[in-house]
Each structure stands twice: as C-alpha cells, then as structure tokens.
XYZ file of C-alpha atoms in Angstrom:
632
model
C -45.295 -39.541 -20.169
C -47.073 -36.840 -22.782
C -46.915 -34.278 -19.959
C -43.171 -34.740 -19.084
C -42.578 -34.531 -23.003
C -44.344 -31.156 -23.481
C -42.456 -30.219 -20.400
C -38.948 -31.109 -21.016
C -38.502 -30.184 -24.716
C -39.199 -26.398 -24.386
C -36.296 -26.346 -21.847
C -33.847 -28.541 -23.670
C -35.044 -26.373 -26.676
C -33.839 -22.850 -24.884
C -30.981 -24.302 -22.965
C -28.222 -21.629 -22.548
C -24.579 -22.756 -23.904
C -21.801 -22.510 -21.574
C -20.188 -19.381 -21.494
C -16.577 -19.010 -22.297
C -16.348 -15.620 -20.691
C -15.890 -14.617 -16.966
C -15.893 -11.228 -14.771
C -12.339 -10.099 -15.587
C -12.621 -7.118 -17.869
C -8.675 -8.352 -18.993
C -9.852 -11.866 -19.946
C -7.892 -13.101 -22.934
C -8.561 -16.753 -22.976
C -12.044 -18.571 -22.875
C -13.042 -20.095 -19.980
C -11.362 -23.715 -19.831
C -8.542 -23.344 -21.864
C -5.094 -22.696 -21.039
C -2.210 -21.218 -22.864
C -0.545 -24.006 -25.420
C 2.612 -25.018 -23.601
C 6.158 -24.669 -26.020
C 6.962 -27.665 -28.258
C 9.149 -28.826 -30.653
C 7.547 -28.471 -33.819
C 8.445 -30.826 -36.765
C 8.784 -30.473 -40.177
C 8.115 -34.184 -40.878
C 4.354 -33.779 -42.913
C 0.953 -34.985 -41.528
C -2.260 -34.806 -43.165
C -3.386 -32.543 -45.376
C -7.302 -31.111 -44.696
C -7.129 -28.345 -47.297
C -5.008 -28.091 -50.382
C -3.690 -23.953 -50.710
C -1.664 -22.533 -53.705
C -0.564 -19.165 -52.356
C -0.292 -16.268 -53.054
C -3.504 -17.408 -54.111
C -3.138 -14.853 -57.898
C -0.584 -12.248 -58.753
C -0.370 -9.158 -61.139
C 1.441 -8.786 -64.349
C 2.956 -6.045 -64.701
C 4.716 -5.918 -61.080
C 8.511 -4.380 -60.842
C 9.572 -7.330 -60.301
C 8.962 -9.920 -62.737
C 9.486 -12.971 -60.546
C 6.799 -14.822 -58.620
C 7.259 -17.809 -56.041
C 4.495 -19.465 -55.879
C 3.699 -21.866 -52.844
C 1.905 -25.112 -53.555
C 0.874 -27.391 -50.009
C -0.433 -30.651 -50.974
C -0.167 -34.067 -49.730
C 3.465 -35.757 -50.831
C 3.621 -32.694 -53.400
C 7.373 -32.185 -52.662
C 8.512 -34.836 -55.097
C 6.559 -33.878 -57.968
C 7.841 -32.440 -61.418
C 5.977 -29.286 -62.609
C 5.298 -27.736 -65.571
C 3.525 -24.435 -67.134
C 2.102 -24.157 -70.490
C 1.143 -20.361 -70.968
C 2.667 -18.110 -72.986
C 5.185 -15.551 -70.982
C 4.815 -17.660 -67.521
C 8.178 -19.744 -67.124
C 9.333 -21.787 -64.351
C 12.258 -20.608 -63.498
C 13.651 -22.749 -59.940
C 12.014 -25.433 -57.809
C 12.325 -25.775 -54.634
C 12.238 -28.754 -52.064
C 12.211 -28.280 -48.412
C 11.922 -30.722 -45.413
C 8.067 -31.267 -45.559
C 6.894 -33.679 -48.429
C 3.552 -31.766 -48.114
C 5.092 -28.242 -49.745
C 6.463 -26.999 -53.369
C 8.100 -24.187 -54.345
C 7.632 -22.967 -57.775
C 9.730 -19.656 -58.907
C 8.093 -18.182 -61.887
C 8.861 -15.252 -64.117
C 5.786 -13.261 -65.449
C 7.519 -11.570 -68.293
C 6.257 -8.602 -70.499
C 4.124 -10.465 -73.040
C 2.039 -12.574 -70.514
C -1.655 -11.294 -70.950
C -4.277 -11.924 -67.691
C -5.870 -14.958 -67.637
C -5.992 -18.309 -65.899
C -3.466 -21.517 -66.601
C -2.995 -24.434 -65.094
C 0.519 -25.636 -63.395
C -0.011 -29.417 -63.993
C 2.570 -31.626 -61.418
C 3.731 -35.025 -62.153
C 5.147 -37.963 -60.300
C 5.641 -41.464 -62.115
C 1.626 -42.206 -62.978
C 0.415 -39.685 -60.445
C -0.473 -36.001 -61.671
C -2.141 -33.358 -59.798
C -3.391 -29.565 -61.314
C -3.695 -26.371 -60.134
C -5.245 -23.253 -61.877
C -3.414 -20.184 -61.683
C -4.476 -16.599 -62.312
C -2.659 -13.744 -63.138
C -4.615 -10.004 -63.530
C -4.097 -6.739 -64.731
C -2.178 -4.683 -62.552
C -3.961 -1.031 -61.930
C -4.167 0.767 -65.367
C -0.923 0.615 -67.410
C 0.196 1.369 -70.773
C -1.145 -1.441 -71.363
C -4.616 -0.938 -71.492
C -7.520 1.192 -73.699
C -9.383 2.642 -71.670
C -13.618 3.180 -72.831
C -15.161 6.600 -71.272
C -18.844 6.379 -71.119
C -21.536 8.133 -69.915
C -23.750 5.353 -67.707
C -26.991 7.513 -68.520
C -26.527 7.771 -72.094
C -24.717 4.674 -73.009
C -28.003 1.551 -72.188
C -30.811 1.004 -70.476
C -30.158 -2.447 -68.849
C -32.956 -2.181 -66.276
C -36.168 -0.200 -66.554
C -37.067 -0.562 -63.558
C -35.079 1.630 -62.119
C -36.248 5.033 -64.552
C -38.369 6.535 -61.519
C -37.548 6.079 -58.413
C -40.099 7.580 -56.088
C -38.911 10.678 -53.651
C -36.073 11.241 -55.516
C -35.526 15.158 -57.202
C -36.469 13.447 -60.552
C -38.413 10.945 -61.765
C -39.241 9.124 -64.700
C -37.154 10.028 -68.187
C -37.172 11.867 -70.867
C -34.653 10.939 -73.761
C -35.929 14.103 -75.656
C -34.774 16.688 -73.429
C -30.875 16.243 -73.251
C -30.526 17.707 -69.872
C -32.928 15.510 -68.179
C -32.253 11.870 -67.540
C -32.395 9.369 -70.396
C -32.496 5.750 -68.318
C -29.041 3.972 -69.003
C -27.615 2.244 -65.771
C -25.230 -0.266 -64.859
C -27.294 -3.022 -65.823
C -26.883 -1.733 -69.302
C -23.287 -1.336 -68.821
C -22.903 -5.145 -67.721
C -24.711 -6.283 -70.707
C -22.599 -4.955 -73.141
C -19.336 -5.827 -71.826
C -18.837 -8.596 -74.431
C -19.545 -5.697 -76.967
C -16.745 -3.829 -75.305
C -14.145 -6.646 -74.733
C -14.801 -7.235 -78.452
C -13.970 -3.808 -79.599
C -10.414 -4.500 -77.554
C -11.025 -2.238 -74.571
C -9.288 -3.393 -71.525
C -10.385 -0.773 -68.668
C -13.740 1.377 -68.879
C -14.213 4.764 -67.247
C -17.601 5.484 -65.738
C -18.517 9.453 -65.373
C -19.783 9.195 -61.571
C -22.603 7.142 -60.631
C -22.695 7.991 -56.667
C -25.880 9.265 -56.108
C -26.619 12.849 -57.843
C -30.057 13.651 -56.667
C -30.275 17.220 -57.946
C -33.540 18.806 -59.204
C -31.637 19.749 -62.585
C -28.433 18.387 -64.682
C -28.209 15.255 -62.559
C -27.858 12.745 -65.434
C -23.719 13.068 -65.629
C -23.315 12.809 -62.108
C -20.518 15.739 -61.439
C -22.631 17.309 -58.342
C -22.821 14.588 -55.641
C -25.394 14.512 -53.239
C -24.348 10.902 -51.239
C -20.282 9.408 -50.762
C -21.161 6.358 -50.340
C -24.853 5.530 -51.738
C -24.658 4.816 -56.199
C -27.657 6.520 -57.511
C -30.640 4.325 -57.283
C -31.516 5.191 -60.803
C -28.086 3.132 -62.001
C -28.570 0.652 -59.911
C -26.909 -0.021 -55.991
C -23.972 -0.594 -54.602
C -24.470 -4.404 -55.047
C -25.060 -3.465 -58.604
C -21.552 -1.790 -58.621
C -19.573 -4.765 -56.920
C -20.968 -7.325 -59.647
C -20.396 -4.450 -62.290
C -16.464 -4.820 -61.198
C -16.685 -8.746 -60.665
C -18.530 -9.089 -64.361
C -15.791 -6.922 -65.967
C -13.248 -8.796 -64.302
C -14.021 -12.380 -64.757
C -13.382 -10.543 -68.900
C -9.914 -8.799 -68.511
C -12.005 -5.521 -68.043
C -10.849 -3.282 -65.527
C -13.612 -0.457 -63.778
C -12.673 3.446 -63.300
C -14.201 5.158 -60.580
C -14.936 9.061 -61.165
C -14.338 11.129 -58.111
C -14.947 14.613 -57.399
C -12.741 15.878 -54.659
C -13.208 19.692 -55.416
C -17.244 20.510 -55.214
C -20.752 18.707 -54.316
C -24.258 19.398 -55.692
C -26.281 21.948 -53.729
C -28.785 19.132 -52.473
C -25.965 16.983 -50.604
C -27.565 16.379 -47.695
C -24.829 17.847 -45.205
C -24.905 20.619 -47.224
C -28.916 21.926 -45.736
C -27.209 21.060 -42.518
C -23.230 22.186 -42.736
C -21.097 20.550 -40.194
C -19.166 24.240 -39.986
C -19.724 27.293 -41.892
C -15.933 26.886 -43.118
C -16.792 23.067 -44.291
C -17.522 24.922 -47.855
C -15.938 28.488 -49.162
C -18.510 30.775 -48.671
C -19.154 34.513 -50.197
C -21.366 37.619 -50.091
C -22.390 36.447 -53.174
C -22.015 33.612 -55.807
C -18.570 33.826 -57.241
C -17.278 31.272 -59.763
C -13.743 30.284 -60.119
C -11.531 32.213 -62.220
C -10.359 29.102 -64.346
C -7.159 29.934 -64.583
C -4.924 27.091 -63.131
C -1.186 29.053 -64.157
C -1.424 30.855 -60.738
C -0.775 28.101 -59.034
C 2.587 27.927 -60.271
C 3.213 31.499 -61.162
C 6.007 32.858 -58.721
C 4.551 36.521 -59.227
C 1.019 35.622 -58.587
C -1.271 37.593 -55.996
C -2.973 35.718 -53.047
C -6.089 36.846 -54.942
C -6.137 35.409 -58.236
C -5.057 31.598 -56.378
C -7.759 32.229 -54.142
C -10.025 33.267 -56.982
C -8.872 29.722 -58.713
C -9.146 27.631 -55.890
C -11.800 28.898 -53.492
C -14.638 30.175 -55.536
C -17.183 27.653 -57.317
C -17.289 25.727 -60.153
C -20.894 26.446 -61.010
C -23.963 27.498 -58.451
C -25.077 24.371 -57.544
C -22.123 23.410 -56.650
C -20.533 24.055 -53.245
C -16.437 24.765 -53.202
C -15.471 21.790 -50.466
C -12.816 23.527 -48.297
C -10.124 20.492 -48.147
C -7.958 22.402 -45.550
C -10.620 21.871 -42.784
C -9.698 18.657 -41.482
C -12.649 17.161 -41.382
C -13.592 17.488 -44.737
C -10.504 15.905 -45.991
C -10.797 13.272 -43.738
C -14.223 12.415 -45.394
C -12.995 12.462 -48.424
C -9.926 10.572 -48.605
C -11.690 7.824 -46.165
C -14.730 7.799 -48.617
C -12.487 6.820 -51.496
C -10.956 4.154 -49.461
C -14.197 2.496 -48.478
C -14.775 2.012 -52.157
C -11.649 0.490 -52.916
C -12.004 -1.993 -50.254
C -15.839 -2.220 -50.711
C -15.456 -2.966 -54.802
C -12.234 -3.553 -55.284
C -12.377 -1.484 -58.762
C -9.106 -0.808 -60.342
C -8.643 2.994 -60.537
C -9.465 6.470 -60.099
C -9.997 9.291 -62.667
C -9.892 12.715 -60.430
C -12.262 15.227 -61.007
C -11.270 18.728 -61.508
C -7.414 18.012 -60.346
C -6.532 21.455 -60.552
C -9.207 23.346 -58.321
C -9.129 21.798 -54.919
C -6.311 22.912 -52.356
C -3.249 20.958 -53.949
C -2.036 20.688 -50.527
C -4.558 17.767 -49.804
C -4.291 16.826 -52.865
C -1.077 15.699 -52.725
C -2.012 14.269 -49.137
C -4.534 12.149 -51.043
C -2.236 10.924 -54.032
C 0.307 10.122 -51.188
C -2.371 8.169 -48.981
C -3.720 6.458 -51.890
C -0.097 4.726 -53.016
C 0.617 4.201 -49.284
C -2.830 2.430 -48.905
C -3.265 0.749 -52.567
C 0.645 0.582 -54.728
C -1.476 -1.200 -57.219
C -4.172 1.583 -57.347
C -3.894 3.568 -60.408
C -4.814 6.932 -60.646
C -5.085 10.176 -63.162
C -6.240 13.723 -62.716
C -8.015 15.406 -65.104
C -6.224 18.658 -66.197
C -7.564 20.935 -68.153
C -5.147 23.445 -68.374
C -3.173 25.149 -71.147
C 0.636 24.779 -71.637
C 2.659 21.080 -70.813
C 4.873 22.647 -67.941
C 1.655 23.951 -65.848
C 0.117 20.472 -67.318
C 2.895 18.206 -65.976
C 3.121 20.540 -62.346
C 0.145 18.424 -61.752
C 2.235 14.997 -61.500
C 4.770 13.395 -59.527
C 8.494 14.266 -58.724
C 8.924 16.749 -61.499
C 10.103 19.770 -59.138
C 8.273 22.101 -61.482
C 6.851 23.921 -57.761
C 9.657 24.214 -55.078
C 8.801 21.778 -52.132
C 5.923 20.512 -54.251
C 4.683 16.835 -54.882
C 1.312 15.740 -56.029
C 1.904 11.905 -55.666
C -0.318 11.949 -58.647
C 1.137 9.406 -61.106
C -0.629 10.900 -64.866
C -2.936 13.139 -66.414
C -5.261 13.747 -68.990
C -3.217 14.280 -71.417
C -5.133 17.677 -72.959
C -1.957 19.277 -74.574
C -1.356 16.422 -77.053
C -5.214 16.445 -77.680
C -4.442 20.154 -78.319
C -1.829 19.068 -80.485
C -3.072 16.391 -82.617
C -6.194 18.416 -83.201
C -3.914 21.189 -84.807
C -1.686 18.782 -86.654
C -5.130 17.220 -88.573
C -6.586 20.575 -89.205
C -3.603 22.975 -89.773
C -0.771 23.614 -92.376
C 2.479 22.710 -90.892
C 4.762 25.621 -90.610
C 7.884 25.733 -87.847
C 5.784 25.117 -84.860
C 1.932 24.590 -86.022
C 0.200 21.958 -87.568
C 2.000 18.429 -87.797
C 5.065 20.312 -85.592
C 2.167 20.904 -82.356
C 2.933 17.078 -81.794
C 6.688 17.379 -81.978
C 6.976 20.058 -80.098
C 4.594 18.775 -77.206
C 6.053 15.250 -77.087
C 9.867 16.768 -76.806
C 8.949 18.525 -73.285
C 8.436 15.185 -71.836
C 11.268 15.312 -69.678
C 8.724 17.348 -67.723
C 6.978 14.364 -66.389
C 8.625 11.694 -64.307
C 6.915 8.923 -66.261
C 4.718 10.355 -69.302
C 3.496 7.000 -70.048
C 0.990 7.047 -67.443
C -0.482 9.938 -69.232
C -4.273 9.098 -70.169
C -4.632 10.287 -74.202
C -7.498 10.818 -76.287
C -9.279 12.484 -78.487
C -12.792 13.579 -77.500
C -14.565 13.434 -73.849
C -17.888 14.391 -72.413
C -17.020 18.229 -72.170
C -15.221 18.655 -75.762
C -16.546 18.935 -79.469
C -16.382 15.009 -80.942
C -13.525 14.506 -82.994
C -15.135 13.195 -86.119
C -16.310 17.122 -86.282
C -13.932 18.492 -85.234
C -11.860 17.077 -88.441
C -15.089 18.064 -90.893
C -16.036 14.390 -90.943
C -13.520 13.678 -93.151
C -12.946 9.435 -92.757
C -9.107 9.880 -93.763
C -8.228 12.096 -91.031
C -10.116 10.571 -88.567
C -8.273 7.221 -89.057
C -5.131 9.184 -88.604
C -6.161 10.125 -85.591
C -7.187 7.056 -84.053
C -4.000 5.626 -85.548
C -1.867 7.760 -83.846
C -3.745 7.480 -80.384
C -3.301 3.905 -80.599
C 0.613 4.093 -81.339
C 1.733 6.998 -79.186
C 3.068 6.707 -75.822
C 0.246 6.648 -73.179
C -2.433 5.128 -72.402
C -5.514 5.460 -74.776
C -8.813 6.480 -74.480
C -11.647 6.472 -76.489
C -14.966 8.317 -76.013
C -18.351 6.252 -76.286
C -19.293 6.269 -79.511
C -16.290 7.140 -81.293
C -16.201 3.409 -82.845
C -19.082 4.360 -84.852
C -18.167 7.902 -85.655
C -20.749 9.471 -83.657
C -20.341 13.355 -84.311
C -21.407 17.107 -82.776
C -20.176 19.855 -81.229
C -20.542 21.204 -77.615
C -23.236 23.555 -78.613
C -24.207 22.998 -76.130
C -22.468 19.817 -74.334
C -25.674 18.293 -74.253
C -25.167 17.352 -77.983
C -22.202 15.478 -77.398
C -23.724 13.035 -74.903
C -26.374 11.523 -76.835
C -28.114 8.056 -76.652
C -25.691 5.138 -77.713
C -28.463 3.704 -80.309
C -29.504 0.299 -79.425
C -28.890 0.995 -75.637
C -33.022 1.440 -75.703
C -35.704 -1.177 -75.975
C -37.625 -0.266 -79.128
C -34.777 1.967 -80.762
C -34.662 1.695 -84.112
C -30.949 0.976 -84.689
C -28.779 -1.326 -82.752
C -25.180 -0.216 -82.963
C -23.909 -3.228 -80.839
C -24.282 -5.286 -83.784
C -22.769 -5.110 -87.142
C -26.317 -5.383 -88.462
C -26.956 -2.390 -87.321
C -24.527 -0.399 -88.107
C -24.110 1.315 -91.950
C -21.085 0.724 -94.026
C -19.064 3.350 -93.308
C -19.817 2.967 -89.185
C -18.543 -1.062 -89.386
C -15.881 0.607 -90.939
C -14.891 2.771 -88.617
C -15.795 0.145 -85.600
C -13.335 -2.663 -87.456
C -10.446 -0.334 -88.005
C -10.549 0.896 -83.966
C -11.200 -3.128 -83.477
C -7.933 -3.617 -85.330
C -5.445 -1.123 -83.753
C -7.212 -2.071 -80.374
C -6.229 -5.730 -80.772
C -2.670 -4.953 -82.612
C -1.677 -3.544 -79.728
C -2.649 -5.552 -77.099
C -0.369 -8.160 -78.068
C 2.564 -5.584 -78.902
C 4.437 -4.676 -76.200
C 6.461 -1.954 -78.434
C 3.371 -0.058 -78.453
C 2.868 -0.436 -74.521
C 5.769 0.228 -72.891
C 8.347 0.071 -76.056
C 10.279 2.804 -76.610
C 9.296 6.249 -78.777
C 11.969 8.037 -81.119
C 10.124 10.940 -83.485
C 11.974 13.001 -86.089
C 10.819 16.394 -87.033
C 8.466 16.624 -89.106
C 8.536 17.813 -92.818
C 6.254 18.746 -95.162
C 3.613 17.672 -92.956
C 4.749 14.595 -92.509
C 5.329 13.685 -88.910
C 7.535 10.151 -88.796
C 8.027 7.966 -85.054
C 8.910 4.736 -83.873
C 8.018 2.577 -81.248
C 10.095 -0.171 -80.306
C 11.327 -2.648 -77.831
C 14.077 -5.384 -78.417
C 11.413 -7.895 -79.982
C 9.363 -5.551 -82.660
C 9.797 -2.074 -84.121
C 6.817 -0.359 -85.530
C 6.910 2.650 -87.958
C 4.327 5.220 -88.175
C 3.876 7.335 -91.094
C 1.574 10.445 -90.490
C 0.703 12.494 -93.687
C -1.444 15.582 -92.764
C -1.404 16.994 -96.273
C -4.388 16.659 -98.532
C -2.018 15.401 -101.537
C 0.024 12.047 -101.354
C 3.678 12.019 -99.556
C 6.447 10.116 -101.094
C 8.909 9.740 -98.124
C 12.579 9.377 -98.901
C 13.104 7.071 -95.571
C 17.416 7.637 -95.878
C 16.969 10.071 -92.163
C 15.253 7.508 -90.304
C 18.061 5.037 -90.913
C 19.084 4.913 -87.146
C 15.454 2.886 -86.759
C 15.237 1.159 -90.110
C 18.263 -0.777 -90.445
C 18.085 -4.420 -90.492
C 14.876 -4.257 -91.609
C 13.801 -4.719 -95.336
C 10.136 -4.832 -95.643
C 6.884 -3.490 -93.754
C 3.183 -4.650 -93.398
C 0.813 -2.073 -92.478
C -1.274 -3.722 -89.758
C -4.545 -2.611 -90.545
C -5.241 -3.514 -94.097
C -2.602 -5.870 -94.463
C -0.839 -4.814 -97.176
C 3.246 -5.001 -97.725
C 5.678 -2.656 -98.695
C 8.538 -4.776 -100.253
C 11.255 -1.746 -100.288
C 11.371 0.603 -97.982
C 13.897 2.910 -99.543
C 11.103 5.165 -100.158
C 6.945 5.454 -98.765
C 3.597 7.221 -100.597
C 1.289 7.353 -98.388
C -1.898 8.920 -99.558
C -3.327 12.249 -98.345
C -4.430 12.533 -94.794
C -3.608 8.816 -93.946
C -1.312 7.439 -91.274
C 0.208 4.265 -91.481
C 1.522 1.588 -89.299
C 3.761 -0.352 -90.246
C 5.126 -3.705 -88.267
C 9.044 -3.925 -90.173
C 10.700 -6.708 -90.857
C-alpha cells in the first residue's frame, strides 16, 4: 500500500487538464461546447450575484450637464431615491420591466465640486446606499494649477540620491546645476500641504529619465520615453503619485518634450536613420524667432533656421516629419495616459517642432482622450503669433493646431509692465487692456494657462523690487482674471531671484531636506511676512474655488485711468469687482462709469481681509493694492 501511494500521487499530482483546443487553425469554440441556440429572453428579474451602479463615476464639468445613472439591484425598481450633495439633483426616475434595475437622471450643475456622495434608496422600512463619485474633468478654469520642480521641491526618499551606473551619482545641493535629491516621494508627502494652499492640479517639470552627464536635474533632455528617472522614483512611483493626488481632488501634469532629446538618449549612439534627427556641418542653434512661422513674406531659411536647428548642444532637433519618429512620439504619450491615467499635458517648446505633427498630435490626442487637457508652452512675443498656436482661430490659412491653450506669456508680459510702469495710452496699467481686448484671437481664451513666474523667468517678488503691495496685486489679479492660474513653487512664501543665471530661480523648497534648518510646510516655520504671503494666496485660492464667476463667469474691463485698471467677473449668481491701483499714492474711484456692472448692488466685501464698503458711490484704495470685492 506505501508503494502504490508514492506511485500514484506524483501522477495525479502532474495530470494534464483536458484541452479545449483542437487541430483547426479556425477554431472558435472550445472543445465541447456548442453555439447557444436563440431564445426568448425575458425581462422578468432573477437573482442578483453582483450589485453594479454604472457608469461606475462621471466628470463635472462635461457639455452636457445631465447624467443617467444606472443602478441593478435586487427589487431596486420600486425604490424612492434621493441625493444630498450640493449641485447633484435628481432630475427623472425611471422604471422599466425588470424589478432588478433603476434609472436615476441627474444634473451635475456648475457649482458641484469632486467628491464622493451617497444616493440613499428607500422602500417602506427597507433602504439601500450607494456611493457616487464625481471628478475633475481634464484641467479647466476651474483649477490652480502648482508648477514645481521635482528635484528642488523635497526629498521624500533618500534612497534613491545615487543610483549606481547612472551619468550622476550622489547630490550636491551646493552646486545648483547638479542634482539636489527631491523625488516623487517628496512630492506625495506634501500633497496635504498643497491641497491646503487650494491648488487643484500640479505641474511636474519632466521626470522621464534624464541621464545626462551635466544639467540633468530639470529633466528637459530625455534620455528614456517610457522609463521615470530612477533618481525620482519608478513608474510605480508615478501611478501612486496620480492615485495619491487623486483620492485629494489633485490632478497630475505630465511635461513632454516633443521637439529635442538629451545627447545620451540611447537611440541617439545608435540612430535608427541619419534623418531621425536634423543634422549639420556643424552645431547650429535655433534662431528663436517663432514670427516666421506665420510671416507670409518669410524665406524657407529663417523657418528652417526656427524649426530645424537645436535648442542647445546636447540636445538633438527630433525630425517629426520622418514617420517613424512621430509615430514614437505620439504612441509614447499615449502609453502614459493609459499607463497612469494623469490628467494633462503641458507641451514643451510648442513652437519649435514641425507644426505639421503637431497639429497631428493635438488632433490624435482629443480623438484618443476628449477629456485630456492640454497646453503648449509659447514663448513668443506678440498675442496674434501667441494665439496662431491654438485651435480654430484661422490666424494661418489651412492651419489648425488642435491645441486647446497656451501659456499665457503676453499677459505675464503685461501685468509685469502694468506693476512696474507709469500708465500712459498703451503702457503700464493699459499693457493689460490692451492684451485682454485681442481675445477674439483665441477660440476659447479661458483655457489659457496664466501666471506669473516659471522655472526659466526672473521670480516675480523681484521682479516688482520686493515690494509686498504690488505683489498682492499681482496674485490678486492672477486669481480673478480669466484663465486658468498658475503659481510657481515657492511663490506662497515669496521666494525671490533673478535668472542670473536660472539656476537661482530653482532653489531648494526649505524643509523639503532632512536636517534643513527651516521648514516652510509649516506655519512654524515660516516668518511673519512669509505666513503672510502663504494665507493671502490660501485665501484667493479657496475664494475661488467655490466661485464660479471667477471660473468660467464672465469678464467685462473698462479702460483704465490714472492707473487704475477696473473689471468684472460675473455669472448670473455673483458679480465680483476688482479694483487695481498701480500708482504709489491712494485712488479715490468715482464708480458712476462702471454703472452697467454695479447696479442693483449697494455694498461690497473685499474677500481677503474682510472688510465692507457700505457705499459704493465712490472707492480709495491705497497705493499699489488691488481689491476684490464680492457686491451685494
């Protein structure tokens, strides 16, 4: 009997299953089963294994404001449901033959904010409840968008400082052009510190790999599509950086670079074609200048001077007309859409790639992803060869980009002039009028990505001498124009230099460090005048997340006088007035000319420090101070 037992048990151990397949190369059933025969199939209800609510979440923010949402349940039909959350109504119910299924029509209207409710059912004594979600749709005027460096903003995991073979190892946060340490871990553990602040959407400079023997800490010369840097982390780290920010409201920006790659790339020591990259006698940079792309009298020369030579000399011109190439590309950003599931794409260098594939990409991107966002980055002179880079303007016969907004650098231009120049007909305060009045330029201006400093310009606190007044105006009006805000790390805490060089302006955010010896994540750390500045961004940020005026409402300016610069946003539930003084010396605003916007109303509160204005026959606002006022 022991014998037989060691003797049967390794074969019924190793026994083969059945196969269900057979020799035809055309087989399309298993073996043993047969084709269901037609039947009449009722709508009576049987038993429910699995409960569904479908679609199972939705977007605000859609078109369409209505939503029917299917709920399958056993006996649900019969039930009576109901929706506490504010801006989700039910709208129609819906019974059909099967007890087992409820239709629920629902209207997400423009106030509802992303988050989860329940949709609680009730029959006699029985109740049953659901939880419901409804997200952020792509980026919208909606949101405040955070731009931060990943290798300057925290070190979340030290760990990953060196990592062995790689072009450089270990870090040095006393040389600015060498890597510092931050990574994605430190991004994920300040996201509280963010969602705090009121940001809704944060913008990462690159963090695909950039393994480059110099100048590899901000990412802009890629070396691998589809590999982030080990030194921020993996692409695991990535997917829970997106899951982490969403499970808070936050949505992720992706930085892409469709125009160059770094020198080190590795198909770049082993080119696919000699025309995979624009190639010369001998290094010749780009020509910067973006107008003769549009310019009907421009020579073949100067575009291909613009377009074909490089951005810098370790970095390789991609040539997006060879096929191949912008096949790669375009299917590289797709694989991290669908890998990550991150919410939108800042474009790299818009203007310097063939525009012919880019407009293939903006076209493939809405085709693929309608609730992918996207904005180019232009940094160009003049709105008209600004706005050629968008959507359905017909600025360039037989020209579309498919690109929905920019970086909005002409109204940066302009609100930088308006803070530090006299007004006269067209300077100073007037820059802002006169920019925002070509709008008809744009099909949709709104999407337009504003701001006030980046990685690549001179901080804005400097920029205005570090003068507290003006830099509040600033903010203020970033928060109340049209567009969608940005804000540059460190700018809730005043951090200041100029880009002499950049490196200056992409310093450490302190406390990001173990050992550093101030922590500006925590008002404890932070000196008077810095909580200061963090609470009054904190303010705005919040304001306008739950005013819809200052999203999508409406914008009527009047020309400014005196330096004063006076607009309105409004929608059919709130009107808010913004003041903007750019003299030194306090205004006192005879308000009669704004009287198309002001009547009804009798009295204002300025939403930041809470105070009222009782009659508002007449303003003083104090020099270099911008007000907003919520009127009633």
């Amino acid at each position: 009997m022991a014998l037989w037992g060691l003797v049967i048990f390794p074969l019924l151990l190793f026994a083969q299953p059945v196969s269900i397949y057979n020799d035809d190369p055309e087989q399309r059933l298993p073996v043993g089963m047969e084709k269901p025969a037609h039947r009449f199939i009722s709508a009576a209800g049987g038993k429910v294994a699995q409960a569904r609510v479908e679609p199972p979440f939705w977007w605000i923010g859609m078109h369409s404001p209505m939503l029917e949402v299917m709920i399958y349940d056993q006996g649900v039909r019969d039930f009576e449901a109901a929706i506490q959350y504010p801006g989700v109504s039910i709208r129609k119910t819906t019974r059909l033959q099967n007890p087992n299924y409820l239709f629920l029509e629902l209207e997400i209207g423009p106030g509802a904010k992303p988050g989860k409710f329940d949709i609680n059912l009730k029959k006699g004594t029985l109740s049953k409840k659901y939880t419901y979600e409804i997200r952020h749709q792509g980026l919208s005027p909606a949101d405040f968008i955070y731009l931060l460096m990943p290798d300057r903003f925290a070190n979340g995991d030290p760990t990953n400082d060196s990592v062995k073979g790689m072009s450089i190892e270990g870090v040095n946060r006393e040389k600015m052009y060498f890597r510092h340490g931050g990574d994605l871990q430190g991004v994920i553990d300040n996201l509280d510190y963010l969602k705090s602040l009121g940001i809704t959407a944060i913008w990462l400079n690159p963090v695909v790999e950039c393994d480059q023997p110099y100048e590899s800490y901000h990412g802009y010369a890629i070396t691998n599509h589809y590999l982030i840097d080990r030194r921020f982390g993996s692409n695991e780290k990535y997917l829970e950086l997106v899951q982490k920010a969403h499970e808070k409201g936050i949505k992720i920006i992706m930085d892409i670079v469709p125009n160059h790659v770094g020198d080190q790339h590795w198909m770049i020591g082993d080119l696919p074609d000699e025309t995979w990259i624009h190639q010369f006698p001998e290094f010749t940079r780009t020509t910067y200048r973006d107008p003769t792309l549009m310019d009907p009298y421009a020579s073949e020369k100067d575009r291909s001077m613009m377009s074909d030579a490089w951005f810098d000399h370790h970095m390789p011109d991609l040539n997006q007309k060879h096929p191949q190439v912008a096949n790669y590309l375009t299917q590289s950003y797709l694989w991290w859409v669908e890998y990550s599931g991150h919410d939108a794409y800042r474009i790299d260098t818009y203007a310097y790639p063939d525009q012919s594939y880019m407009a293939a990409l903006g076209k493939r991107l809405q085709e693929e992803y309608p609730r992918l966002s996207f904005f180019a980055e232009t940094w160009v002179h003049g709105v008209a060869n600004q706005a050629q880079y968008t959507q359905n303007n017909n600025l360039r016969e037989g020209y579309n980009s498919y690109c929905p907004g920019v970086t909005d650098f002409q109204l940066h231009y302009a609100l930088n002039e308006a803070l530090t120049r006299t007004q006269g007909w067209s300077e100073g305060a007037a820059r802002i009028y006169y920019t925002l009045m070509q709008d008809f330029l744009y099909e949709d201006p709104y999407r337009n990505v504003t701001f006030l400093d980046n990685h690549d310009l001179n901080r804005f606190y400097s920029v205005i001498g570090e003068n507290l007044a003006k830099f509040k105006s600033g903010l203020a009006f970033l928060m109340t124009t049209r567009g969608i805000p940005m804000i540059y790390y460190g700018t809730e805490i005043g951090m200041k230099n100029f880009t002499d060089p950049d490196g200056k302006v992409r310093e450490d955010f302190p406390g990001g460090w173990q050992g550093d010896a101030q922590n500006k994540f925590l008002p404890s750390g932070r000196s008077p005048q810095e909580q200061e500045i963090f609470e009054y961004v904190q303010k705005l940020a919040l304001y306008r997340q739950k005013t819809p005026a200052l999203q999508g409402g409406r914008l009527t300016q009047f020309v400014p006088e005196n330096g004063v610069y006076v607009y309105f946003r409004f929608d059919s539930q709130k009107t808010v007035m913004v003041v903007m003084n750019t003299h030194e010396t306090e205004a006192l605003v005879d308000t009669a000319r704004f009287r198309e916007r002001m009547d009804g109303f009798t009295k204002g509160r300025e939403i930041v420090t809470g105070g009222v204005i009782e009659n508002l026959s007449s303003i003083r606002v104090p020099g270099f101070t911008t007000w907003v006022l919520e009127l009633n």
